[in-house]
Coordinates of C-alpha atoms and ligand atoms in Angstrom, one line a residue:
X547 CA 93.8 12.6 -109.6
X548 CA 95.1 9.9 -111.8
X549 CA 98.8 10.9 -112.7
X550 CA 99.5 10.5 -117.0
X551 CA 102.6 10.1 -118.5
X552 CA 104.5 10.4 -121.7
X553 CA 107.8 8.1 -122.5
X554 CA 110.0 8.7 -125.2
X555 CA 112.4 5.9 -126.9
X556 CA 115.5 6.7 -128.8
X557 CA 117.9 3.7 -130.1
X558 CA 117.5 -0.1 -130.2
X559 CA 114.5 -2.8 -129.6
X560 CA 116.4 -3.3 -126.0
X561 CA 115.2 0.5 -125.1
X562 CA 112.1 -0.4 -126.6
X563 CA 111.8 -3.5 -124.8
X564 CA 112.7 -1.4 -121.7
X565 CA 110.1 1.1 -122.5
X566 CA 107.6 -1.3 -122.2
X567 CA 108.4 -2.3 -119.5
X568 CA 109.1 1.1 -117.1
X569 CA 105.3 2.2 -119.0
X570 CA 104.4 -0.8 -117.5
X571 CA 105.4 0.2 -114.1
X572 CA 103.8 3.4 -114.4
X573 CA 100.3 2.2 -115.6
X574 CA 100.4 -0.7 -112.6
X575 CA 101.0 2.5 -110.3
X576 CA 97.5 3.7 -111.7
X577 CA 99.0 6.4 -114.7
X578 CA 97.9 6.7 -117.9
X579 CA 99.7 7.1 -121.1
X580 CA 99.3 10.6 -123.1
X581 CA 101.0 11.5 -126.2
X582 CA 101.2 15.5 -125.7
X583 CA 104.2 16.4 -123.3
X584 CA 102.0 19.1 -122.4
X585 CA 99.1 16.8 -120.6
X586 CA 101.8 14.8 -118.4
X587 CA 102.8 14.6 -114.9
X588 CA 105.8 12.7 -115.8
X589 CA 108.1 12.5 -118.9
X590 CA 110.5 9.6 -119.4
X591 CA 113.4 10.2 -121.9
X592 CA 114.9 6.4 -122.5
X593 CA 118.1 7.6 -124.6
X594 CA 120.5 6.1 -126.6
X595 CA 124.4 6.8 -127.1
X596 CA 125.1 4.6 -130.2
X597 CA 124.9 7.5 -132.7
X598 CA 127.3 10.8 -132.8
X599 CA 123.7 13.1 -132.4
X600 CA 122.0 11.5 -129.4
X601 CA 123.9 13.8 -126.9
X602 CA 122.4 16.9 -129.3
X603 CA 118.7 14.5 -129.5
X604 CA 118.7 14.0 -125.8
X605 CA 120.1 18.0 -124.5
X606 CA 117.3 19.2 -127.5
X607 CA 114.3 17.1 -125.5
X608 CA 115.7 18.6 -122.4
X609 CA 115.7 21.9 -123.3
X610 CA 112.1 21.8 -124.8
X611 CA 111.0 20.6 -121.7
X612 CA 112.6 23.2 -119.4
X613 CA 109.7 25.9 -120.5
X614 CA 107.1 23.1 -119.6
X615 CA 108.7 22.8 -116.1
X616 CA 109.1 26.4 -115.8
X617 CA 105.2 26.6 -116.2
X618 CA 104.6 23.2 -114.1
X619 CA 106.8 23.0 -111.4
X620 CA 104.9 19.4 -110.5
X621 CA 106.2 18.0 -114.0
X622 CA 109.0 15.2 -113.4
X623 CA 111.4 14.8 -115.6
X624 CA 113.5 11.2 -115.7
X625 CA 115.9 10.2 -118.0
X626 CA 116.8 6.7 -118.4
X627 CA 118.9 4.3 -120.7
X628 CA 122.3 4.0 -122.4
X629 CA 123.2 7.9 -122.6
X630 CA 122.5 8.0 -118.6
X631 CA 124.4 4.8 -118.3
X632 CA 127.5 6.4 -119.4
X633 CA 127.0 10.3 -118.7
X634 CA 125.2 9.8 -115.2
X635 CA 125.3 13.1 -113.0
X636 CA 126.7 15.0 -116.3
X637 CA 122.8 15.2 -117.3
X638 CA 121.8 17.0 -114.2
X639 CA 124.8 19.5 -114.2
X640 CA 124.3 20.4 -117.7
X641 CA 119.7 20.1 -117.3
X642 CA 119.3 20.7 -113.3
X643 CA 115.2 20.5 -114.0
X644 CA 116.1 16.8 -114.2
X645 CA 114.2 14.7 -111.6
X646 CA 115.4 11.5 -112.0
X647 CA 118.8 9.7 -114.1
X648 CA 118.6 6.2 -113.8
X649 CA 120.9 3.6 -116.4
X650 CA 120.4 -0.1 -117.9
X651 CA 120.8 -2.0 -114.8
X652 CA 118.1 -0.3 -112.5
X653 CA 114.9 -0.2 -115.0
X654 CA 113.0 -2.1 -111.9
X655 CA 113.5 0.9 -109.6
X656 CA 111.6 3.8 -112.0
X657 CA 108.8 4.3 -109.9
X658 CA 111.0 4.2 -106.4
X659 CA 113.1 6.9 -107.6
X660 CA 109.8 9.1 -108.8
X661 CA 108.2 9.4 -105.7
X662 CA 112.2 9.7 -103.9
X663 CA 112.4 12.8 -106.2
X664 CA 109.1 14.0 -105.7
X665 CA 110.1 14.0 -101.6
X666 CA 113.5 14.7 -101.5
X667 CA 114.8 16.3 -104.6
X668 CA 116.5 14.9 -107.9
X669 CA 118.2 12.0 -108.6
X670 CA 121.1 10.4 -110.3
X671 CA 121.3 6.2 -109.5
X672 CA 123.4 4.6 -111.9
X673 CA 124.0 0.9 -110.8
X674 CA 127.2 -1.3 -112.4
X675 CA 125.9 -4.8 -113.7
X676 CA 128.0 -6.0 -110.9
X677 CA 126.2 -4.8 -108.0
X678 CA 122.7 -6.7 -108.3
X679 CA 121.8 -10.0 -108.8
X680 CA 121.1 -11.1 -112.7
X681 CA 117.6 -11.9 -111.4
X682 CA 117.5 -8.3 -110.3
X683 CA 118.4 -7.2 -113.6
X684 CA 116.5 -8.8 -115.7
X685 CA 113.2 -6.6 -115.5
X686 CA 111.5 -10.1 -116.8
X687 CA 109.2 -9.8 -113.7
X688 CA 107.5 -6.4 -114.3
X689 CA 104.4 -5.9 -115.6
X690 CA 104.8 -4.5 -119.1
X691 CA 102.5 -2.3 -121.6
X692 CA 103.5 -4.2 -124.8
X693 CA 103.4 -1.3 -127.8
X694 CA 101.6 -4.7 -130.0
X695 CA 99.3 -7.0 -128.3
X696 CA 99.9 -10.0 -130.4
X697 CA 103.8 -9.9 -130.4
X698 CA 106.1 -9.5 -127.8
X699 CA 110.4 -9.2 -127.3
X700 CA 111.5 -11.9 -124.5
X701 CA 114.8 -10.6 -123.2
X702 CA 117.2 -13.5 -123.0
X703 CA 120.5 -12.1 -122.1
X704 CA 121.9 -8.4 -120.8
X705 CA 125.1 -7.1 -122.1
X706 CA 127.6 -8.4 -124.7
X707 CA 131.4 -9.7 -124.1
X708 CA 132.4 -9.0 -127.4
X709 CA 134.9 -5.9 -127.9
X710 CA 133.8 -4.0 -131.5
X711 CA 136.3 -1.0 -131.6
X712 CA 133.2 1.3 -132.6
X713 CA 130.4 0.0 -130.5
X714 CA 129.8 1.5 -126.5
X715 CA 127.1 -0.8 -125.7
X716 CA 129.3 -3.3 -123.2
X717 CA 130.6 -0.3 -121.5
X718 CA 126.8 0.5 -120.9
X719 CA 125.0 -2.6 -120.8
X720 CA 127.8 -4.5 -118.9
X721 CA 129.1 -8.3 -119.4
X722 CA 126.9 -11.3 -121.2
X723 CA 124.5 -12.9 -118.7
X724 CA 122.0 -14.9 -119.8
X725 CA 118.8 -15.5 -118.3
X726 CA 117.9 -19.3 -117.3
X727 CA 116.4 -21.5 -119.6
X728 CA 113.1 -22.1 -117.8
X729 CA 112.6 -18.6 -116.9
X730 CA 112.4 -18.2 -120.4
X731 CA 109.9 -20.9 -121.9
X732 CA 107.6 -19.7 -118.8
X733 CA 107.8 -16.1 -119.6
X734 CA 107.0 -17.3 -123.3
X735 CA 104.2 -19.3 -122.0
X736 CA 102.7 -17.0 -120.0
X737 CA 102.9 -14.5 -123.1
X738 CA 101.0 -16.9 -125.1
X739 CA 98.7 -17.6 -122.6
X740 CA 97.7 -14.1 -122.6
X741 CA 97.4 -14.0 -126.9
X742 CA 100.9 -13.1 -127.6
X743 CA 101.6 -15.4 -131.3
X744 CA 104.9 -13.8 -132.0
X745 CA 107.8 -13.9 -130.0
X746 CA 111.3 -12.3 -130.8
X747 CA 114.0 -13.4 -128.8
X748 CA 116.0 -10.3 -128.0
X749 CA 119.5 -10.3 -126.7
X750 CA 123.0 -8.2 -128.0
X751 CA 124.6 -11.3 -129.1
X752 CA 121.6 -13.9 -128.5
X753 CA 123.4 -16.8 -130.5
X754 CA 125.7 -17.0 -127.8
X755 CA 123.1 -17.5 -125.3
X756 CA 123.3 -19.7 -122.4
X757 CA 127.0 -20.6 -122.9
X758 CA 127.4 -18.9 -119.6
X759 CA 124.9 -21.1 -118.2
X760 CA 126.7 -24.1 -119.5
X761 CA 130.1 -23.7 -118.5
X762 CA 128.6 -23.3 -115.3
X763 CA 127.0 -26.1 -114.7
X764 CA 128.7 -28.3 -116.8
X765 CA 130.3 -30.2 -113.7
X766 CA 128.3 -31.1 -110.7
X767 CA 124.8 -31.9 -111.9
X768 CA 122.1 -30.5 -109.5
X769 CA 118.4 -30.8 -109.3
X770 CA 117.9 -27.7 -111.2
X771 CA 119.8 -27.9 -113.9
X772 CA 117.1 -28.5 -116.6
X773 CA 116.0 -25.3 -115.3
X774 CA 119.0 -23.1 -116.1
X775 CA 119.7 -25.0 -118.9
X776 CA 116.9 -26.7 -120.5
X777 CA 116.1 -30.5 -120.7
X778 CA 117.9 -31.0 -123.9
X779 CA 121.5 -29.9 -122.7
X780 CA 121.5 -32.9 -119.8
X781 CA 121.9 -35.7 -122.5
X782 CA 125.4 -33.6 -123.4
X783 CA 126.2 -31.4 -120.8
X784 CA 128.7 -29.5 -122.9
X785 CA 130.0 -25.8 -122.7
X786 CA 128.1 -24.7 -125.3
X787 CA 125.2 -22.2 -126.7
X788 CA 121.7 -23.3 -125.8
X789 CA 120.3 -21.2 -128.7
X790 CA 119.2 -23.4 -130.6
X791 CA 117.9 -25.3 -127.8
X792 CA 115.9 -21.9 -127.0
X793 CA 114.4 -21.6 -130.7
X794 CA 113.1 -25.2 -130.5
X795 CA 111.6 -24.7 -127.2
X796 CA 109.4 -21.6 -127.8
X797 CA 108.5 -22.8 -130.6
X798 CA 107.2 -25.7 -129.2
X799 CA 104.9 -23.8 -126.5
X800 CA 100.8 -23.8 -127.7
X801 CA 99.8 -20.9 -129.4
X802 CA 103.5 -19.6 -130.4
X803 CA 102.7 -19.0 -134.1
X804 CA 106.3 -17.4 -135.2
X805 CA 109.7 -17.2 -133.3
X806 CA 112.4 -14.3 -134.2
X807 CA 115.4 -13.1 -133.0
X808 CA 117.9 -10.1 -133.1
X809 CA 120.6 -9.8 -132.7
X810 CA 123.4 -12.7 -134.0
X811 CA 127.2 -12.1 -134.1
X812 CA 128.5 -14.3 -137.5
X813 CA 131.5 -15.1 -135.2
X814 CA 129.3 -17.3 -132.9
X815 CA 126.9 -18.7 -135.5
X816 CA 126.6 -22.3 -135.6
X817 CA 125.3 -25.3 -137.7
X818 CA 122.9 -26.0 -134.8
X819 CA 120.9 -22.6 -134.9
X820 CA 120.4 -23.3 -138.7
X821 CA 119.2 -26.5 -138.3
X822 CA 117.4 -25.2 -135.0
X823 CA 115.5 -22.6 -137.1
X824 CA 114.7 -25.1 -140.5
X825 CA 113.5 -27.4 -138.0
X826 CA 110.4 -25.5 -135.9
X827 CA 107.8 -24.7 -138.2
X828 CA 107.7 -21.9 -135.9
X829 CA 110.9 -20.1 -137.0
X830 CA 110.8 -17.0 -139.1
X831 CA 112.4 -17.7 -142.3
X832 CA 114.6 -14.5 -141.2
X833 CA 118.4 -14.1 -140.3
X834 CA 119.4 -10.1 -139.5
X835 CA 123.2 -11.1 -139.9
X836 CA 125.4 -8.1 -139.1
X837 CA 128.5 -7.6 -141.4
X838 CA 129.7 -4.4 -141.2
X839 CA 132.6 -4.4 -143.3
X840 CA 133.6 -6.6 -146.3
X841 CA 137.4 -6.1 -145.7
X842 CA 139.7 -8.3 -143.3
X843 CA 141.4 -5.6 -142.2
X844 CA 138.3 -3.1 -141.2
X845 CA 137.4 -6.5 -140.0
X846 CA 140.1 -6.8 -137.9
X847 CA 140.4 -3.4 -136.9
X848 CA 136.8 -3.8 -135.8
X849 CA 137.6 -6.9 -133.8
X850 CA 134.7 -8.6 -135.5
X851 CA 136.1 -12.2 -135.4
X852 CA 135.5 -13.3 -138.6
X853 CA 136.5 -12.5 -142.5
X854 CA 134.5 -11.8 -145.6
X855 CA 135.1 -15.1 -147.0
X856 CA 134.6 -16.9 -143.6
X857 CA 130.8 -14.6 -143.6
X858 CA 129.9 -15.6 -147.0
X859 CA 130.7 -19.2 -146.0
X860 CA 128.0 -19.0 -143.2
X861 CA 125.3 -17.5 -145.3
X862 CA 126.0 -20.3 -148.1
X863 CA 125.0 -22.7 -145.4
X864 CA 122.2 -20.9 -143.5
X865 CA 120.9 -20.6 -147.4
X866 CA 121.0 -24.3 -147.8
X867 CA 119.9 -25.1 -144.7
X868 CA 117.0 -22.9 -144.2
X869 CA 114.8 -23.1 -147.9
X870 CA 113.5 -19.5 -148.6
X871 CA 115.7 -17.4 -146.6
X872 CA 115.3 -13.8 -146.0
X873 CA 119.0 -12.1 -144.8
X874 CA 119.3 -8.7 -143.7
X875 CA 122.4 -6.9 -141.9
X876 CA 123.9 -4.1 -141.1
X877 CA 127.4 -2.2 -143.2
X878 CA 129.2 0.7 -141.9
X879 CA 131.5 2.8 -144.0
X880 CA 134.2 4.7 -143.5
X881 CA 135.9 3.5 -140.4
X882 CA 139.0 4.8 -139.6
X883 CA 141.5 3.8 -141.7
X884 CA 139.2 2.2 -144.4
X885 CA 141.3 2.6 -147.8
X886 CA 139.5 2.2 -151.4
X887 CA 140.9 -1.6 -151.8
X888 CA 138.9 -2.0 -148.6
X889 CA 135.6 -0.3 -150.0
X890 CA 135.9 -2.4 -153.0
X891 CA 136.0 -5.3 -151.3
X892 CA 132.6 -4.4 -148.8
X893 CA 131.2 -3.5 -152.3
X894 CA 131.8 -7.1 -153.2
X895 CA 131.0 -9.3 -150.3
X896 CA 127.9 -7.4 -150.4
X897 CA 126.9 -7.9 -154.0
X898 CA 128.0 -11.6 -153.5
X899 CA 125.4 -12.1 -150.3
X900 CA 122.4 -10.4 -152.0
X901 CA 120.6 -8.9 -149.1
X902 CA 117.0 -8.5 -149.2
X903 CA 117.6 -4.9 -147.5
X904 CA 120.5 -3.5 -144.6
X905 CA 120.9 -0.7 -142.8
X906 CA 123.9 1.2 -143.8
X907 CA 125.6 3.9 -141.8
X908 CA 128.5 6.4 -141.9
X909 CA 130.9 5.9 -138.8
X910 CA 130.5 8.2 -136.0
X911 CA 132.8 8.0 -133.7
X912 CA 131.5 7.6 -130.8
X913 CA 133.1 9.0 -127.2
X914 CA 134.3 6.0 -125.0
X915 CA 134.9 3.4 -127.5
X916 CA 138.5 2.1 -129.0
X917 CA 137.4 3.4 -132.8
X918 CA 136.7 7.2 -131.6
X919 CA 140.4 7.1 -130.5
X920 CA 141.5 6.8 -134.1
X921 CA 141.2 10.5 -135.2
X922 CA 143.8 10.0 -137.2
X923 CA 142.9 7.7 -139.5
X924 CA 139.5 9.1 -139.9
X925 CA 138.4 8.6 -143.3
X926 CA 137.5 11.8 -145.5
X927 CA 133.9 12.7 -144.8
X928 CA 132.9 13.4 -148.1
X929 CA 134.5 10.3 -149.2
X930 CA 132.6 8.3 -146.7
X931 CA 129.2 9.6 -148.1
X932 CA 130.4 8.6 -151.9
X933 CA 131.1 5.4 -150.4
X934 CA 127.8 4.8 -149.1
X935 CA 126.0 5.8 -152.1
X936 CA 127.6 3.5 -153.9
X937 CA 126.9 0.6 -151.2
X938 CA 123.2 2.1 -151.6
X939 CA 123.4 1.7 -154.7
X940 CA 124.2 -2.3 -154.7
X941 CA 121.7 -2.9 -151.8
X942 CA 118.5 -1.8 -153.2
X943 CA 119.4 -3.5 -156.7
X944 CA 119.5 -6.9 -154.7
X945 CA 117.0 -6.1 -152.8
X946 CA 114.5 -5.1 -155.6
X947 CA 115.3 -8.6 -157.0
X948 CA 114.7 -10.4 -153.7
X949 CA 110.9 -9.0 -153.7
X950 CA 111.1 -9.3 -157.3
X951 CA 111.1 -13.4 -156.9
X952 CA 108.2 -13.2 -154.6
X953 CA 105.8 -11.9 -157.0
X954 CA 103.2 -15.4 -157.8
X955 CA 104.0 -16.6 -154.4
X956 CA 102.1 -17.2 -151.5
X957 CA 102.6 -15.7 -148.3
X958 CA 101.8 -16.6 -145.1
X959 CA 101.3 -12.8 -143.0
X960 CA 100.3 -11.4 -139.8
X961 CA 98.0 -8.4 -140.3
X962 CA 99.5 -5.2 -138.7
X963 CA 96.6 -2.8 -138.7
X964 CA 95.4 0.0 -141.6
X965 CA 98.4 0.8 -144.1
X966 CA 100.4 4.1 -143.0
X967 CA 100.3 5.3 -146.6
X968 CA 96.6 4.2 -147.2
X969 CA 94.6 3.1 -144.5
X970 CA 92.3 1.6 -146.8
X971 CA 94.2 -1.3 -147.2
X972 CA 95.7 -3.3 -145.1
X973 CA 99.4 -4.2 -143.9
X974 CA 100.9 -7.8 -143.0
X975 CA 104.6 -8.7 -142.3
X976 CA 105.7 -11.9 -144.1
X977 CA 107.5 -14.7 -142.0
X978 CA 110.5 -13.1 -144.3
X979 CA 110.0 -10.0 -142.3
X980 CA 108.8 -8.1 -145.4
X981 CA 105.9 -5.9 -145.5
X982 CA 103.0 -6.5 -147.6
X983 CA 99.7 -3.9 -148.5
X984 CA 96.9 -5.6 -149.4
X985 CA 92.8 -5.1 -149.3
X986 CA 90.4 -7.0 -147.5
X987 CA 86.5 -7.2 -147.8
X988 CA 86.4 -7.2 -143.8
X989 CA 88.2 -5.8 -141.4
X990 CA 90.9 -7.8 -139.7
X991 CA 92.7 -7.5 -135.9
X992 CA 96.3 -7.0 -135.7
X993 CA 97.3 -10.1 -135.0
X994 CA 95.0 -11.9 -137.6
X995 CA 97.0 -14.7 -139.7
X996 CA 96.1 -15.1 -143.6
X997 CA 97.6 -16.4 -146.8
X998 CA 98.4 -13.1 -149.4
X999 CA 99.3 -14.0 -153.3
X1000 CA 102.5 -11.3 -154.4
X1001 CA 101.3 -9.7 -157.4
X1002 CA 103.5 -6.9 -157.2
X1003 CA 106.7 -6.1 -156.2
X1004 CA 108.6 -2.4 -154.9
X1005 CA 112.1 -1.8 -152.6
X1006 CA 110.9 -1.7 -149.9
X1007 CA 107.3 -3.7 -149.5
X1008 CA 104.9 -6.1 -151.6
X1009 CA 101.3 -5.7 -152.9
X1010 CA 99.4 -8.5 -152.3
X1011 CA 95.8 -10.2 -152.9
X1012 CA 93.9 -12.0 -150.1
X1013 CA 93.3 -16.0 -150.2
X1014 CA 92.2 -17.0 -146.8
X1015 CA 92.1 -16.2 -142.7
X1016 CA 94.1 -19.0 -141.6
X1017 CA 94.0 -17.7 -137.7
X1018 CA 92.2 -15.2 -136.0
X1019 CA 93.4 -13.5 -133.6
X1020 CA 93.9 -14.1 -130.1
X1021 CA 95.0 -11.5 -127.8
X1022 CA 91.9 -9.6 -125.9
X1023 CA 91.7 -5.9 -127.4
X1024 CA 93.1 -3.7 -124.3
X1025 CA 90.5 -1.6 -123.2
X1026 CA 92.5 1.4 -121.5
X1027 CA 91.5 1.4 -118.0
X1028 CA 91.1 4.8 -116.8
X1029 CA 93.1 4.9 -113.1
X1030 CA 90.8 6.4 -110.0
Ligands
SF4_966 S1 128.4 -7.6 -130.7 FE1 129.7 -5.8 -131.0 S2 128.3 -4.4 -132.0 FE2 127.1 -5.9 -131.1 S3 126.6 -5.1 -129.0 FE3 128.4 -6.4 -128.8 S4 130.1 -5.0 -129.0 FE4 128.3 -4.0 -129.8

């Protein structure tokens, strides 16, 4: 009998990304998805250890499961991701009905270590970046169940070399390697070949891309260098980010309709991207640009590279450079040591930069990085919470007037499917990454392109009326192929 299987995703778009990718593996091994725990052979738990309750969210699932098991001894259980990067056999000593624990660097060998359970017991296999080959790493060559048929992430690097005191993911996802050049445009053309319009570039630090690459091949030129590198970096052959190389370049492949990407450091961003992204028509008028403290010293302490006046600097010139852009980021308050001065001055830089939205968060420390070592300079818990109301509180007023302006213009969207709240309408995202409800007198594919005019404006979404279908859709509608 054809085996089913449920996967559940906690965290970031590189877990999502991931997921797609190990469902992928499954289906090509003849499952089938289900949605109820209950109806699977095998559940995959791809966790996340950025946040202080993903142990508790992880050790929950687990226990639900355990009464499952104890009815279906044939159920597998596999967890995989960040959390089982860093707490590796720790999962089966504290959940031993755990088949399988397998990290970041091992997504390829899912399947492998299913059936190895299934013969020989459970599992743990937790692999160092180190000890395969980037080309082993980079899961680029699986087949992969995209959760949207008309857009896809393209993973271009693994890991991040920069040290934020509060972040874990290098300790889990390992040094900056990025993928080559021409691996990349193929993977994009071979997406687009098979309907894919919408491409985000996905990566930990992506506007450092290819620098690695670069300074390695800066010296002796071989054959293959336009490969790794793309064909725009031989004129200069300098040590330096191919990003904006990369932007151009999947833009430029046929049926590519919008480019995005997530996620930039501020310390890395150069002139070049901006001009990169003003430049392809392609390019999502859309920068997530993460700030996460207004203060020099938080910034500091954060070893974030960069000041608030040095940030605001950069997103003068992105704004110039790149006519109708939308900026989004990310704040945390309350890291250790943050005084009121400090606040004051996040509250300030983030007045000054208007976001159109950001996601804010009270620190957690978190077990394993430099900023969970500073107990004692934890800031006052309650405080932290009156502190982030009052960021709230400066957010949504610029954000309100960034979707305020759009009301009487006209917006290019892709149609998303029925609206959550009222599936009589329909919802589109904007190249500005904002979502739009609107009604249409026929029904239209995910994945459809029309113009929308903004006659109303809320927080968080617009209401718009339809002008045209500019593009129809192009991806084939997946028929789910029932295994055996
Ligand atoms: S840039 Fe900083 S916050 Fe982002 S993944 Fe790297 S270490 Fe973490």
């Amino acid at each position: 009998m054809a085996k089913s299987y449920v996967i559940r995703t906690y965290g970031c778009q590189m877990n999502e990304h991931d997921s797609e990718r190990i469902s992928g593996l499954l289906e090509a091994d003849g499952m089938t998805r289900v949605d109820d725990e209950a109806d699977a052979d095998v559940v995959v738990l791809n966790t996340c250890c950025i946040r202080e309750n993903a142990d508790n969210k992880l050790y929950g699932a687990l226990g639900n499961l355990k009464a499952l098991k104890d009815q279906n001894s044939d159920l597998q259980i596999a967890v995989a991701g960040c959390l089982a990067q860093k707490d590796r056999e720790l999962i089966t000593e504290r959940a031993g009905h755990v088949d399988v624990v397998f990290g970041t660097h091992n997504v390829d060998r899912a399947l492998e270590l299913l059936d190895h359970a299934a013969e020989h017991g459970p599992i743990v296999e937790i692999l160092e970046a180190t000890a395969r080959e980037d080309a082993e790493r980079f899961p680029s060559a699986l087949p992969t169940r995209r959760e949207v048929d008309h857009a896809s992430w393209v993973t271009i690097q693994l890991g991040c070399d920069n040290t934020c005191a509060f972040c874990i993911v290098p300790s889990v996802r390992g040094p900056e390697v990025s993928r080559p050049f021409g691996d990349l445009v193929s993977e994009v053309e071979t997406l687009a070949a098979d309907g894919v319009s919408e491409i985000t570039l996905l990566g930990q630090n992506v506007n450092s891309y290819g620098r690695d690459l670069a300074l390695a091949r800066r010296s002796d030129a071989a054959p293959d260098d336009g490969h790794w590198c793309g064909e725009r970096w031989l004129d200069d052959r300098r040590a330096r980010p191919l990003f904006a190389d990369l932007i151009r370049a999947a833009g430029a492949v046929d049926g590519i309709h919008r480019v995005r990407f997530t996620s930039p450091h501020p310390k890395d961003m150069r002139t070049d991207v901006f001009e990169a992204m003003a430049e392809t028509p392609q390019a999502c008028e859309h920068l997530h640009f993460p700030l996460q403290s207004g203060s020099d010293a938080i910034l500091a302490a954060m070893h974030r590279g960069y000041t608030g006046e040095r940030y605001l600097e950069k997103l003068e010139e992105a704004r110039t450079t790149i006519p109708g852009l939308s900026v989004t980021t990310d704040i945390i308050v309350g890291f250790p040591g943050e005084t009121d001065e400090d606040f004051e001055r996040t509250l300030e830089v983030a007045a000054a930069a208007e976001f159109d939205s950001a996601f804010t968060f009270i620190f957690s420390p978190r077990p394993g990085t430099e900023a969970a070592e500073m107990q004692d300079s934890f800031v006052d818990h309650a405080v932290a919470v009156e502190r982030y109301e009052r960021l709230r509180v400066v957010i949504e007023r610029s954000g309100r007037a960034a979707n305020q302006r759009r009301i009487g213009v006209i917006e290019e969207v892709t149609v998303e499917g029925p609206s959550k709240k009222d599936p009589s309408v329909l919802t589109g995202r904007t190249r500005r990454n904002t979502l739009v409800h609107f009604a249409s007198p026929t029904p239209l594919r995910p994945g459809t392109y029309a113009t929308v005019e903004v006659v109303e404006a809320s927080m968080n979404h617009l209401l718009g009326e339809l002008v045209e279908v500019t593009h129809a859709a192009r991806h084939r509608t997946r028929i789910p192929v029932v295994a055996g």
